[in-house]
Structure formats: structure tokens, C-alpha cells
């Protein structure tokens, strides 16, 4: 074989190899970008907490962050100002498509629907959490600041 022909084959092979590597990297980048967009678009359903501390007026908090710390510490996401609540009492976290409740080694324990929580437990709407003498009612995905739209009955609808 002649030297120019072998050189042309080497150049063609090198160009083909670089084109293949470029196409592979572009495909990987596009797939990562698509997956990142899907993960970024995934929203955490909000959780509405109706907090009752002793005989005080209940307060409502609507939270959309993935982790919520409950406790007496002012740095907790939901500070519970009661002496029967530990400094870092419990954690609510959203993962695997569900909200979970976990006791953080509190002195008086964390109770879910009158049962002591000893391992991370899934919570659902309507559950009640007790931390010491503080009671927290759970509603999932209900934002009290945005009530659902009221339906107007049509004149043809029977009541």
C-alpha cells in the first residue's frame, strides 16, 4: 500500500473516532439534562400543620420544604414553645413520594395517632402528632391561603 493511502485511512479512522466520542458525550449530556429537568420539575406536596399548644389558640402553618424540624429550639422550622417538648423533638421529611415522621430521641416521645413512634413512619392526611403536650393535626396538600374554587350550581342542577 502506498503511504498517502495509509495516511488517509489513519486520518479517517481518527476523525471517525472523535466523531463517535463527540456523539456519545452529546447523548449523555442530553440525557442528564432531561433527567435534571424532570427532577427539578417534581414538586413536593405541601403539608398543612394545625398546631395546638395547651389551651392557646391553634396556629396553622403551610410548608412546602422537604424537611421540617419540630422542637423547642428557635432554629427549628416549627418552634414548639412548651416545656414538655425536647429541643430537637421530631422531624417530618418528604422522600420516596411520602411524608415521614421520625422521633429524634425526645424525652417524652413522639406519638402518632396515640401510638408511640419508634421508627420513621409514613403519615397521611388526618393524622395527629403529639409532642409532649403539643398536638399537631396533619393535612396534606391543602394550602389554607388558597382555598379550592367554589362550584356555582347551574340553573338546571337540582339540589
Coordinates of C-alpha atoms in Angstrom, one line a residue:
X1 CA 0.0 0.0 0.0
X2 CA 1.1 3.5 -0.7
X3 CA 2.0 5.9 2.1
X4 CA -0.7 8.5 1.2
X5 CA -3.4 5.9 1.2
X6 CA -2.4 4.6 4.7
X7 CA -2.2 8.2 5.9
X8 CA -5.7 8.9 4.6
X9 CA -7.1 5.8 6.4
X10 CA -5.4 6.8 9.6
X11 CA -6.9 10.3 9.4
X12 CA -10.4 8.9 8.5
X13 CA -10.2 6.5 11.5
X14 CA -9.1 9.3 13.8
X15 CA -12.0 11.6 12.6
X16 CA -14.5 8.7 13.0
X17 CA -13.3 8.0 16.5
X18 CA -13.6 11.7 17.6
X19 CA -17.0 12.0 15.9
X20 CA -18.2 8.9 17.8
X21 CA -16.8 10.2 21.1
X22 CA -18.5 13.6 20.5
X23 CA -21.8 12.0 19.6
X24 CA -21.6 9.8 22.8
X25 CA -20.8 12.8 25.1
X26 CA -23.6 14.8 23.5
X27 CA -26.1 12.0 24.0
X28 CA -25.0 11.6 27.7
X29 CA -25.3 15.4 28.2
X30 CA -28.7 15.5 26.7
X31 CA -30.0 12.6 28.9
X32 CA -28.6 14.2 32.0
X33 CA -30.2 17.5 31.1
X34 CA -33.6 15.8 30.6
X35 CA -33.4 13.9 33.9
X36 CA -32.3 17.1 35.7
X37 CA -35.3 19.0 34.2
X38 CA -37.6 16.2 35.3
X39 CA -36.2 16.2 38.9
X40 CA -36.4 20.0 39.1
X41 CA -40.0 20.0 38.0
X42 CA -41.0 17.4 40.6
X43 CA -42.8 19.4 43.4
X44 CA -43.1 18.5 47.0
X45 CA -46.7 18.4 48.1
X46 CA -47.3 20.9 50.8
X47 CA -48.2 20.0 54.3
X48 CA -50.6 21.9 56.5
X49 CA -49.9 21.7 60.2
X50 CA -52.6 22.8 62.7
X51 CA -50.6 23.3 65.9
X52 CA -52.4 23.3 69.3
X53 CA -50.1 24.2 72.3
X54 CA -52.1 23.6 75.5
X55 CA -55.1 25.9 75.8
X56 CA -53.7 28.5 73.4
X57 CA -55.4 29.4 70.1
X58 CA -54.3 26.9 67.4
X59 CA -52.0 28.1 64.7
X60 CA -51.7 26.9 61.1
X61 CA -48.5 26.6 59.1
X62 CA -48.4 25.5 55.5
X63 CA -44.9 24.3 54.5
X64 CA -43.5 23.1 51.1
X65 CA -39.9 22.3 52.1
X66 CA -38.7 18.7 52.1
X67 CA -37.6 18.5 55.8
X68 CA -39.3 20.1 58.8
X69 CA -37.7 20.1 62.3
X70 CA -40.1 20.2 65.3
X71 CA -38.8 21.3 68.7
X72 CA -38.3 23.9 71.4
X73 CA -35.2 25.4 69.7
X74 CA -35.8 28.7 68.0
X75 CA -33.8 27.3 65.0
X76 CA -36.3 24.6 64.4
X77 CA -38.6 25.1 61.4
X78 CA -41.6 24.8 63.7
X79 CA -40.7 26.0 67.2
X80 CA -43.0 24.4 69.8
X81 CA -42.8 26.6 72.9
X82 CA -43.7 24.1 75.6
X83 CA -41.5 22.6 78.3
X84 CA -42.7 19.1 77.5
X85 CA -41.1 19.3 74.0
X86 CA -37.4 18.5 73.5
X87 CA -35.1 21.0 71.9
X88 CA -35.0 18.8 68.7
X89 CA -38.0 16.7 69.2
X90 CA -39.1 15.2 65.8
X91 CA -38.6 15.5 62.0
X92 CA -41.1 15.5 59.2
X93 CA -39.4 14.6 55.9
X94 CA -40.6 14.0 52.3
X95 CA -38.9 11.2 50.4
X96 CA -40.0 8.3 48.3
X97 CA -43.2 10.1 47.4
X98 CA -44.4 10.2 51.0
X99 CA -44.2 12.3 54.2
X100 CA -42.4 10.5 57.1
X101 CA -42.4 11.2 60.8
X102 CA -39.3 10.4 62.9
X103 CA -38.6 10.9 66.6
X104 CA -35.2 12.4 67.3
X105 CA -34.6 10.8 70.7
X106 CA -37.0 13.1 72.5
X107 CA -37.5 12.8 76.3
X108 CA -41.3 12.4 76.2
X109 CA -41.5 10.7 72.9
X110 CA -43.4 11.4 69.7
X111 CA -46.9 9.9 69.3
X112 CA -48.8 9.4 66.0
X113 CA -52.5 8.7 66.4
X114 CA -51.9 7.8 70.1
X115 CA -49.1 5.3 69.2
X116 CA -45.5 5.9 70.1
X117 CA -43.2 6.4 67.1
X118 CA -40.0 4.4 67.4
X119 CA -39.0 4.1 63.7
X120 CA -39.6 6.5 60.8
X121 CA -43.3 6.2 60.0
X122 CA -45.4 7.3 57.0
X123 CA -48.0 9.9 57.8
X124 CA -51.2 10.7 55.9
X125 CA -53.8 13.4 55.9
X126 CA -55.9 13.4 59.1
X127 CA -53.1 12.0 61.3
X128 CA -52.4 13.6 64.7
X129 CA -48.9 14.0 66.1
X130 CA -48.4 14.6 69.8
X131 CA -45.0 16.0 71.0
X132 CA -45.3 16.3 74.8
X133 CA -48.5 18.3 75.4
X134 CA -48.4 19.8 71.9
X135 CA -50.9 18.4 69.4
X136 CA -50.4 18.8 65.6
X137 CA -53.1 17.8 63.1
X138 CA -51.9 17.0 59.6
X139 CA -53.5 17.9 56.3
X140 CA -51.5 17.0 53.2
X141 CA -51.6 19.2 50.1
X142 CA -54.1 21.6 51.5
X143 CA -53.0 25.3 51.3
X144 CA -55.3 27.3 53.6
X145 CA -54.2 30.5 51.9
X146 CA -55.5 29.2 48.6
X147 CA -58.9 27.6 49.3
X148 CA -60.4 25.5 46.5
X149 CA -62.7 27.2 44.0
X150 CA -66.3 27.1 44.9
X151 CA -68.6 25.5 42.3
X152 CA -71.5 27.6 41.1
X153 CA -74.6 25.5 40.6
X154 CA -76.2 25.7 37.2
X155 CA -79.8 26.8 37.0
X156 CA -80.6 23.2 35.6
X157 CA -78.9 21.5 38.6
X158 CA -81.2 20.0 41.2
X159 CA -80.3 20.4 44.8

